[in-house]
PDB file of C-alpha atoms in Angstrom:
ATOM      1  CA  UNK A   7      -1.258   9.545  12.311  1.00 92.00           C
ATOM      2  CA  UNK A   8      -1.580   5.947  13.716  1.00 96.00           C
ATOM      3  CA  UNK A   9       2.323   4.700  13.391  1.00 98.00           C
ATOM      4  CA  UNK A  10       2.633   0.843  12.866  1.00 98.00           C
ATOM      5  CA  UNK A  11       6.227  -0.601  14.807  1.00 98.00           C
ATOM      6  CA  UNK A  12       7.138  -3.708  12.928  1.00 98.00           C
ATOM      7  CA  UNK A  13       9.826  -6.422  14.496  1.00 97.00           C
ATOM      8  CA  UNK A  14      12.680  -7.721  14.008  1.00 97.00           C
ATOM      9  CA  UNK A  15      13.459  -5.477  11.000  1.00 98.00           C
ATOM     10  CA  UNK A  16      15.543  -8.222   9.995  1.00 97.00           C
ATOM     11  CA  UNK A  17      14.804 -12.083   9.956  1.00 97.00           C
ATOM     12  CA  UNK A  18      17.056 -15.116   8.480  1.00 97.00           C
ATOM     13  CA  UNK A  19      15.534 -18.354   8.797  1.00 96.00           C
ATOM     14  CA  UNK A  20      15.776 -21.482   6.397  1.00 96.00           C
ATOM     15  CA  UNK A  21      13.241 -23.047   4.580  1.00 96.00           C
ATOM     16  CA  UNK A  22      10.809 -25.065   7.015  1.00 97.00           C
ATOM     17  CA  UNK A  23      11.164 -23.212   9.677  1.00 97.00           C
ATOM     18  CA  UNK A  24       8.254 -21.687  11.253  1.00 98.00           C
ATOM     19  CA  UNK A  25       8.169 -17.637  11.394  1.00 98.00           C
ATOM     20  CA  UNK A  26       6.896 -14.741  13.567  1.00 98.00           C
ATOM     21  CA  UNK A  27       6.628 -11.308  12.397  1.00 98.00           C
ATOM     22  CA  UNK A  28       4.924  -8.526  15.006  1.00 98.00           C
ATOM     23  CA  UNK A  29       3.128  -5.163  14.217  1.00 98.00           C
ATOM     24  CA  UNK A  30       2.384  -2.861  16.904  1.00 98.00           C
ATOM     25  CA  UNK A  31       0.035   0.197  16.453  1.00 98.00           C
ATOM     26  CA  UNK A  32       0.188   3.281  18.502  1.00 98.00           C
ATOM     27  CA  UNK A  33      -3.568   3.222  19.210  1.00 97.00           C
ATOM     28  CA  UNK A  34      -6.572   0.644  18.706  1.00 95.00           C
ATOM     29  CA  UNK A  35      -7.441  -0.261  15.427  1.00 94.00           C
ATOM     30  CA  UNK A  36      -9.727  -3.045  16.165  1.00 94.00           C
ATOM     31  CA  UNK A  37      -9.002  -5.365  13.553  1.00 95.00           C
ATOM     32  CA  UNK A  38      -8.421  -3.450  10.302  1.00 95.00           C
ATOM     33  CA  UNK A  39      -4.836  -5.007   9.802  1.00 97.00           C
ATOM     34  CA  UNK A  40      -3.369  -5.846   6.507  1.00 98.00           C
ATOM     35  CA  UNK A  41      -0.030  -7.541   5.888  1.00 98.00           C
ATOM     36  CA  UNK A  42       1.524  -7.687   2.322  1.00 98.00           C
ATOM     37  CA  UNK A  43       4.847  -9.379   0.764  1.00 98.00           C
ATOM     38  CA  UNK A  44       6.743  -7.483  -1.567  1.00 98.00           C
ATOM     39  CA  UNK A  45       9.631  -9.230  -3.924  1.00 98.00           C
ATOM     40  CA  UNK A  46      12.176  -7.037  -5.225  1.00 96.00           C
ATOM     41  CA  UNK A  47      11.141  -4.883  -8.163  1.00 96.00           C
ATOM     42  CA  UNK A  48       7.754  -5.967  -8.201  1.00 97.00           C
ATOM     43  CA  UNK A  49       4.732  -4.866  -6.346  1.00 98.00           C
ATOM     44  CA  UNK A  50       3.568  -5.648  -2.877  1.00 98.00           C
ATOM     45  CA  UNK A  51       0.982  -8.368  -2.948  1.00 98.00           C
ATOM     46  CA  UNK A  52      -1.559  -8.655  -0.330  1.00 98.00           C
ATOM     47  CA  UNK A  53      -1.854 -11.832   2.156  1.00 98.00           C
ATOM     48  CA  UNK A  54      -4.036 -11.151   5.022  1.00 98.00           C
ATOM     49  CA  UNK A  55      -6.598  -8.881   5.729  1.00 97.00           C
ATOM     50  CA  UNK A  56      -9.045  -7.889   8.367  1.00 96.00           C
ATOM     51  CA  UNK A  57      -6.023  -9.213  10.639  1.00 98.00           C
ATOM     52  CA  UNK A  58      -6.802 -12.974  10.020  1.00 98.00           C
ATOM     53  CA  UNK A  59      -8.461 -13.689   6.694  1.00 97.00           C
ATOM     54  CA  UNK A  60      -6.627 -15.465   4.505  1.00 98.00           C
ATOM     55  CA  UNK A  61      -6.629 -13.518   0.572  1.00 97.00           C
ATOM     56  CA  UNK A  62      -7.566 -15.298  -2.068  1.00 95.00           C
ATOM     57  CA  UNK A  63      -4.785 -17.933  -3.506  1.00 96.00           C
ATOM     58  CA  UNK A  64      -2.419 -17.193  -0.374  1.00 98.00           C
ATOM     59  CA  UNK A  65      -0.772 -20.331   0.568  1.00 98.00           C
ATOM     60  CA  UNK A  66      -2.464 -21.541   3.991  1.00 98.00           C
ATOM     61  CA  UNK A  67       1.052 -21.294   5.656  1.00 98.00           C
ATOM     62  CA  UNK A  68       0.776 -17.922   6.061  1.00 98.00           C
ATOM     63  CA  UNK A  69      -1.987 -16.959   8.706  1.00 98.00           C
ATOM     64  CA  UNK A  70      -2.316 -13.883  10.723  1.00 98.00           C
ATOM     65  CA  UNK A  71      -3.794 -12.891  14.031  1.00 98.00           C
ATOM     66  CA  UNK A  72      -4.682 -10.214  16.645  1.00 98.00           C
ATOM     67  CA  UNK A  73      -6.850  -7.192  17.589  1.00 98.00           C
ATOM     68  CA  UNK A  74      -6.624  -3.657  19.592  1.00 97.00           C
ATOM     69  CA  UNK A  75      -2.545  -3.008  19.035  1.00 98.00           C
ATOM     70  CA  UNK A  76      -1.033  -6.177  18.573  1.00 98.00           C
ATOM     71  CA  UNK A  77      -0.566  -7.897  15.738  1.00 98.00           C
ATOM     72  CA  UNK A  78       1.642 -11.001  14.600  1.00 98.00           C
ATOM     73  CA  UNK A  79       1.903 -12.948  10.758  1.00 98.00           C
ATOM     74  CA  UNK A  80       2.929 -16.528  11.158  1.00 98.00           C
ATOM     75  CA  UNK A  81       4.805 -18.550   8.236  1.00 98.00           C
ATOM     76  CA  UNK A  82       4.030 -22.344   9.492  1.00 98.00           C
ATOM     77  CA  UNK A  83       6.705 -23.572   7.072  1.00 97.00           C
ATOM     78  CA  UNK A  84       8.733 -21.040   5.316  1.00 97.00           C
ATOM     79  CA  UNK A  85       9.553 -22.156   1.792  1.00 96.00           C
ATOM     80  CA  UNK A  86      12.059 -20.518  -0.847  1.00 95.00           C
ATOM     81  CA  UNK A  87       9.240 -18.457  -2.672  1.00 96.00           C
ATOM     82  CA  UNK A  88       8.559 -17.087   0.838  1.00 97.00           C
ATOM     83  CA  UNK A  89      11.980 -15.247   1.253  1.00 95.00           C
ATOM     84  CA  UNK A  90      10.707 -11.329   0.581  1.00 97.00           C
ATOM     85  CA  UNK A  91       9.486  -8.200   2.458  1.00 98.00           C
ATOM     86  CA  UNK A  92       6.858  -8.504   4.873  1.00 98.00           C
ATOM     87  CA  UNK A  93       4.677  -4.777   5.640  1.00 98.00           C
ATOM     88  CA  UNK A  94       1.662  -4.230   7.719  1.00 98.00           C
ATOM     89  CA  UNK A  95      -0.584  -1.292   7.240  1.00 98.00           C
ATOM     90  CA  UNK A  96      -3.152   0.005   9.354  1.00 97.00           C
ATOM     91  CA  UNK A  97      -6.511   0.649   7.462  1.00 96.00           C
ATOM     92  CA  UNK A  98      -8.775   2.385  10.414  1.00 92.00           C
ATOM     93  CA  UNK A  99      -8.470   5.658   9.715  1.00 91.00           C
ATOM     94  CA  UNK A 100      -8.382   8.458   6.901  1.00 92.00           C
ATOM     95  CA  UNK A 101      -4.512   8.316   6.195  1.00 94.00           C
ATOM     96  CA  UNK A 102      -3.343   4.772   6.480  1.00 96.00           C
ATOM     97  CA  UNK A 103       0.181   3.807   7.479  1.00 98.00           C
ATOM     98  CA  UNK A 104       2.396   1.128   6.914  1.00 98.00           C
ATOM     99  CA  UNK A 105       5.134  -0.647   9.158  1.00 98.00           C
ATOM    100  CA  UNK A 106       8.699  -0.287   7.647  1.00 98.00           C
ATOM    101  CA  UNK A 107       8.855  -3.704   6.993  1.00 98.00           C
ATOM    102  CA  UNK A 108      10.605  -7.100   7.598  1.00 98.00           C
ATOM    103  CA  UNK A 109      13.115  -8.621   5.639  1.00 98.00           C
ATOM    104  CA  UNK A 110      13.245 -12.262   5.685  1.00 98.00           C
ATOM    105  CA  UNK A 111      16.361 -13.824   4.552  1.00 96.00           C
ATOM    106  CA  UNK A 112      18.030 -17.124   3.817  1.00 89.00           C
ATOM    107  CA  UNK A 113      19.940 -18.390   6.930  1.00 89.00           C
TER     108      UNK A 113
ATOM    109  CA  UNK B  11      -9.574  -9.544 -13.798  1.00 82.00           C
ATOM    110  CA  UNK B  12      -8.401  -5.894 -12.231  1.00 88.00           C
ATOM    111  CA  UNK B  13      -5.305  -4.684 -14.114  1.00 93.00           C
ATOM    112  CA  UNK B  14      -3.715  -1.238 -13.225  1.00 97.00           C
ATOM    113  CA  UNK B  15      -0.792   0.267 -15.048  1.00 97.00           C
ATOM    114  CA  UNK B  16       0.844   3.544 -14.614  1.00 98.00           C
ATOM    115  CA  UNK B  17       2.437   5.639 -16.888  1.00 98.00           C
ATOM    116  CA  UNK B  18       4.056   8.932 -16.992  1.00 98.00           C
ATOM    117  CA  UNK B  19       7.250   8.558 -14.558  1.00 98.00           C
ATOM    118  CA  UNK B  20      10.471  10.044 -15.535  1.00 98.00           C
ATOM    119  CA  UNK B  21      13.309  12.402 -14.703  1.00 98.00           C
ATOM    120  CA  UNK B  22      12.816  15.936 -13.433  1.00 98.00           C
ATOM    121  CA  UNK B  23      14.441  19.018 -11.594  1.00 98.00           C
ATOM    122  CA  UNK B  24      13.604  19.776  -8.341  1.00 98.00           C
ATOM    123  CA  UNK B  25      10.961  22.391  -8.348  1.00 98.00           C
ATOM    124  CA  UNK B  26       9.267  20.900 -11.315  1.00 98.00           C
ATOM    125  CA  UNK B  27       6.401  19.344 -11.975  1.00 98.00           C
ATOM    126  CA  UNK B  28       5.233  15.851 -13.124  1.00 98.00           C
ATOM    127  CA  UNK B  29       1.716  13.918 -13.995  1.00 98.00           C
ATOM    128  CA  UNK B  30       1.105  10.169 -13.358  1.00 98.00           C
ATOM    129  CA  UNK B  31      -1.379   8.873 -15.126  1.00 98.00           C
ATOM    130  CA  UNK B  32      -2.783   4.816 -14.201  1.00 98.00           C
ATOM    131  CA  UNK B  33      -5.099   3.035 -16.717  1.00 97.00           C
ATOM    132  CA  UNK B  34      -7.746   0.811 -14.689  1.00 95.00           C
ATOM    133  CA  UNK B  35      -9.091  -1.844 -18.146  1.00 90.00           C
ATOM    134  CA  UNK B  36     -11.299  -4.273 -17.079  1.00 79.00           C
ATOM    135  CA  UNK B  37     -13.270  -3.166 -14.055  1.00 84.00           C
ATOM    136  CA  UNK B  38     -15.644  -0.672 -12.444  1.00 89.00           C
ATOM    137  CA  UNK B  39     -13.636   1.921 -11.632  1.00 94.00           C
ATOM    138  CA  UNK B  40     -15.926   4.909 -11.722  1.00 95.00           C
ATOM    139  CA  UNK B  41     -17.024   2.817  -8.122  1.00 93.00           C
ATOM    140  CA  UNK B  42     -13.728   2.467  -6.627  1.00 95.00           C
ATOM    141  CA  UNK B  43     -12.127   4.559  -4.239  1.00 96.00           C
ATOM    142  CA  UNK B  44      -8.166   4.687  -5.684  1.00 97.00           C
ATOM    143  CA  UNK B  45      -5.126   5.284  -4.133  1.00 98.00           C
ATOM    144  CA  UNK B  46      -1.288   6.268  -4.575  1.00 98.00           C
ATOM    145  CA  UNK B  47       1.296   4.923  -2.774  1.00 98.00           C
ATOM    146  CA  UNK B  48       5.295   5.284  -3.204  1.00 98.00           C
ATOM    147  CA  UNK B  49       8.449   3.799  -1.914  1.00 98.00           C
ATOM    148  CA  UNK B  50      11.274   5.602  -1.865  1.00 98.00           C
ATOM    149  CA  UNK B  51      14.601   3.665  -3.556  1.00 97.00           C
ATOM    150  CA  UNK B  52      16.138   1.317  -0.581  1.00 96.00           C
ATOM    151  CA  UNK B  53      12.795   2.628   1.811  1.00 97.00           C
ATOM    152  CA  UNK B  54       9.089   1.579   3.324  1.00 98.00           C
ATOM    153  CA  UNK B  55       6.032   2.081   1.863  1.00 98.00           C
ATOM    154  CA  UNK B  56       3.912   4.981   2.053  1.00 98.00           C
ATOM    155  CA  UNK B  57       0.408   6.417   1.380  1.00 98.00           C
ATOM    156  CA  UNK B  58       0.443   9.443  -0.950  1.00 98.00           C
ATOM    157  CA  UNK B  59      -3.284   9.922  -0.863  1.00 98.00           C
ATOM    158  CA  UNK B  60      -6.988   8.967  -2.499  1.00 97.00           C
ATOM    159  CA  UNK B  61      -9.597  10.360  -4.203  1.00 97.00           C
ATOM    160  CA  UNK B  62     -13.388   8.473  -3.434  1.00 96.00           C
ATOM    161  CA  UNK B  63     -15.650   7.564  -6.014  1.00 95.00           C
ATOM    162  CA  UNK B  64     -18.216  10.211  -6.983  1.00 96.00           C
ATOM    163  CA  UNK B  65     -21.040   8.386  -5.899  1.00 93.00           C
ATOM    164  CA  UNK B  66     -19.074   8.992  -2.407  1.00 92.00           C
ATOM    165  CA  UNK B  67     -18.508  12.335  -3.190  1.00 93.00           C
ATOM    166  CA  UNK B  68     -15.327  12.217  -5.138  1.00 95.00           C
ATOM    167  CA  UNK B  69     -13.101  14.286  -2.469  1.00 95.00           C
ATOM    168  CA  UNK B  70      -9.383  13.609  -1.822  1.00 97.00           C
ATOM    169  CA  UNK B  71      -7.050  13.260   1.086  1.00 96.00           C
ATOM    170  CA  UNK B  72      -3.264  13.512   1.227  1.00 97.00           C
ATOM    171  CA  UNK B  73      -0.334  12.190   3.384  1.00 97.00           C
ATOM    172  CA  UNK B  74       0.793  15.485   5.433  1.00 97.00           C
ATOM    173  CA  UNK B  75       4.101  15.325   3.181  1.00 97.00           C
ATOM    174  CA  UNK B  76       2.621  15.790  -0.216  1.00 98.00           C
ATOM    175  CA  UNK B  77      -0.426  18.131   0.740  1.00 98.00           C
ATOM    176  CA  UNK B  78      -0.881  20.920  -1.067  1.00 98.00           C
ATOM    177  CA  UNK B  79       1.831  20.132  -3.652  1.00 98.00           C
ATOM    178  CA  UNK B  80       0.055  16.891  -5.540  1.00 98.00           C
ATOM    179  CA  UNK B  81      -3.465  16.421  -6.487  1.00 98.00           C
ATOM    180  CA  UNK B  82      -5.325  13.293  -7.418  1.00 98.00           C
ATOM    181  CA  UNK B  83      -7.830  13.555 -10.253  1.00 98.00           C
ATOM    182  CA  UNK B  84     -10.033  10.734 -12.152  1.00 98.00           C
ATOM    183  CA  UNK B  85     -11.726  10.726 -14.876  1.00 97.00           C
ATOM    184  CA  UNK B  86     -14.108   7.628 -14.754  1.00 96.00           C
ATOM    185  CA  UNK B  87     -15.233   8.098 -19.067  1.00 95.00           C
ATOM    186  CA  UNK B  88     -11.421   6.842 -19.480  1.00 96.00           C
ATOM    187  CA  UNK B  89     -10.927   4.486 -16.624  1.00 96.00           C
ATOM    188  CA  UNK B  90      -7.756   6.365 -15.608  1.00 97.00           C
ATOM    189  CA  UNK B  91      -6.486   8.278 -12.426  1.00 98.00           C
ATOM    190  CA  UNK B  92      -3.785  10.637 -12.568  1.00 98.00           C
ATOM    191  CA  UNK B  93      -1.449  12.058 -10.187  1.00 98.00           C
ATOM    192  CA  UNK B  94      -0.827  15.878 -10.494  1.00 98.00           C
ATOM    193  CA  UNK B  95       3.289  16.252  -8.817  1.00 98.00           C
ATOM    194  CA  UNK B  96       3.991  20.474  -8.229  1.00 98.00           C
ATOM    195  CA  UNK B  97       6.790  21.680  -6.676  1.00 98.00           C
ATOM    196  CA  UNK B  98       8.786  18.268  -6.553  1.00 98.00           C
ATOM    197  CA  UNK B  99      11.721  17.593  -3.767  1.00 98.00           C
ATOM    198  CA  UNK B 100      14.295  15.358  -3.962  1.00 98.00           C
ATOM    199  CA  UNK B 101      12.764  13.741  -1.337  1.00 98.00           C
ATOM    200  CA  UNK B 102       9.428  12.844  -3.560  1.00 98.00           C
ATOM    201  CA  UNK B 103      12.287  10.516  -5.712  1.00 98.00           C
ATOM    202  CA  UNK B 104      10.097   6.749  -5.497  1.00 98.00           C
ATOM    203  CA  UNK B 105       8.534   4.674  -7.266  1.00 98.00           C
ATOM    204  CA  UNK B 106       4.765   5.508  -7.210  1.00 98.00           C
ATOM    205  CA  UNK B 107       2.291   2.801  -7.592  1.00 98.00           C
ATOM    206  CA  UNK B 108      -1.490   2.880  -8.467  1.00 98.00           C
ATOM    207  CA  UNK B 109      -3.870   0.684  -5.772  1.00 98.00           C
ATOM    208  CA  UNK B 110      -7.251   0.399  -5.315  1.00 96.00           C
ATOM    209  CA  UNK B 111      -9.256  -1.808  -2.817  1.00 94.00           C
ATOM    210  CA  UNK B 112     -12.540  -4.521  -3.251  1.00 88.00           C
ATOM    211  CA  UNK B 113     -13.791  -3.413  -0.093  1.00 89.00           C
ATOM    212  CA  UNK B 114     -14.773   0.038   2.351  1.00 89.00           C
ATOM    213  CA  UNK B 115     -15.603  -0.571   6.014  1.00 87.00           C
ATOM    214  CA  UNK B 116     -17.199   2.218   8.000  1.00 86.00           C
ATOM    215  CA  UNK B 117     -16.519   3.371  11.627  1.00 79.00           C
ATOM    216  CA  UNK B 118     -19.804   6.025  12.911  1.00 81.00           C
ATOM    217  CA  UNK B 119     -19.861   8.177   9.971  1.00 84.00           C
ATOM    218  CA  UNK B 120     -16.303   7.877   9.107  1.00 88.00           C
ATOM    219  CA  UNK B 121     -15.956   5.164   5.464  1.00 90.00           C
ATOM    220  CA  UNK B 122     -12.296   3.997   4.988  1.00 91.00           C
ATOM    221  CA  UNK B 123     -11.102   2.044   2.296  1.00 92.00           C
ATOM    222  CA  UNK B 124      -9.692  -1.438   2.935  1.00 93.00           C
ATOM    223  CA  UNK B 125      -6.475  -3.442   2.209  1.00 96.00           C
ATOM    224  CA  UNK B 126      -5.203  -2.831  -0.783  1.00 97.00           C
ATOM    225  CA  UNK B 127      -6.198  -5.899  -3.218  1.00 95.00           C
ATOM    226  CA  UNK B 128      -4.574  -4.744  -6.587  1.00 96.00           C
ATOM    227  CA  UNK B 129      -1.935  -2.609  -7.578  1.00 98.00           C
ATOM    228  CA  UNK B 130       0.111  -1.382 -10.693  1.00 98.00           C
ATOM    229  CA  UNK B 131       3.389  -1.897 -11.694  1.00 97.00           C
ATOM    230  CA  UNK B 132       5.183   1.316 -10.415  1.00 98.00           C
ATOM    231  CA  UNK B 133       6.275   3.681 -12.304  1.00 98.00           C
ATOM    232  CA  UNK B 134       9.747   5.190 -11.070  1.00 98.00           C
ATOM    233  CA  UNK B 135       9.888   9.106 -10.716  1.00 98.00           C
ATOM    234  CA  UNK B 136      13.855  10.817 -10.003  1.00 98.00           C
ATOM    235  CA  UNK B 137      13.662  14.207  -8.845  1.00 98.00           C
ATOM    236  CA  UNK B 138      17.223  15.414  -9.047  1.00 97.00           C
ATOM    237  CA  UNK B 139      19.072  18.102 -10.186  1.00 97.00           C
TER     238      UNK B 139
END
């Protein structure tokens, strides 16, 4: 299986700043990157996909970019509705995987 | 709109089985390829495994953990995927949601579905003695 290394595991930042989150997969897969926000108790939603392309009625501070094995989700200006669970998931092969997330907390 | 909701969670021994059913209103679902992923309490996400459209052949893959012990199932006259749980560990104890994605992308002859657009609710299965 393709095993997706997210970092920092942990984030706290307050609202405006700007925020990096990494994913690192174990082997290429090109650009079929997905990263998703999960609040607690509810679902993960999904905000990019195909590395870079913004979903549908995701906020445009949230962009992501990348190819091969590295892969990064930027928050230009964190808000409060931003504060959540960030995952990545690797969608190039027959079992997908998913990093084990990011945490990003008020500072 | 695509609206997924799963049903069928609950309490059970380990050792014992459980089904998961997910309702799919609204859309064509006897096209999509669906999925199951859980998240243990506290814990990550993972894939449990899929089951392709029959006009893709309708076959099913599993996550290494689960295989052999669950089986997805659909029956596209209802709109409604199910989730077959055998032998249950305490370690299957998440909460299993119901996804599905717009999109497949193709490598050679290798088809793979892509991000997951919509998913359920969750439905919260305890496996515990």
């Amino acid at each position: 299986d393709i095993q997706m290394t997210q970092s920092p595991s942990t984030l706290s930042a307050s609202v405006g700043d700007r925020v990096t989150i990494t994913c690192r997969a174990s082997q290429s897969i090109s650009s079929w990157l997905a990263w998703y926000q999960q609040k607690p108790g509810k679902a993960p939603q999904l905000l990019i996909y195909k590395a870079s392309s913004l979903q549908s009625g995701v906020p445009s501070r949230f962009s992501g970019s990348g190819s091969g094995t590295e892969f990064t989700l930027t928050i230009s200006s964190l808000q409060p509705d931003d504060f959540a669970t960030y995952y990545c998931q690797q969608y190039n092969s027959y079992s997908p995987t998913f990093g084990q997330g990011t945490k990003v907390e008020i500072k | 709109e695509v609206q997924l909701v799963e049903s069928g969670g609950g309490l059970v021994k380990p050792g014992g089985s459980l089904r998961l059913s997910c309702a799919a209103p609204g859309f064509t679902f006897s096209n999509a390829w669906m999925s199951w992923v859980r998240q243990a309490p506290g814990k990550g996400l993972e894939w449990v495994g899929r089951i392709k459209s029959k006009s893709d052949g309708g076959t099913t893959d599993y996550a290494a953990p689960v295989k052999g012990r669950f089986t997805i199932s659909r029956d596209d006259s209802k709109n409604t995927l199910f989730l077959q749980m055998n032998s249950l560990k305490t370690e299957d104890t998440a909460e299993y949601y119901c996804t599905t994605s717009d999109t497949l992308h193709c490598s050679g002859a290798s088809c793979y579905e892509g991000a997951l657009d919509y998913w359920g609710q969750g439905t919260l299965v305890t496996v515990s003695s």
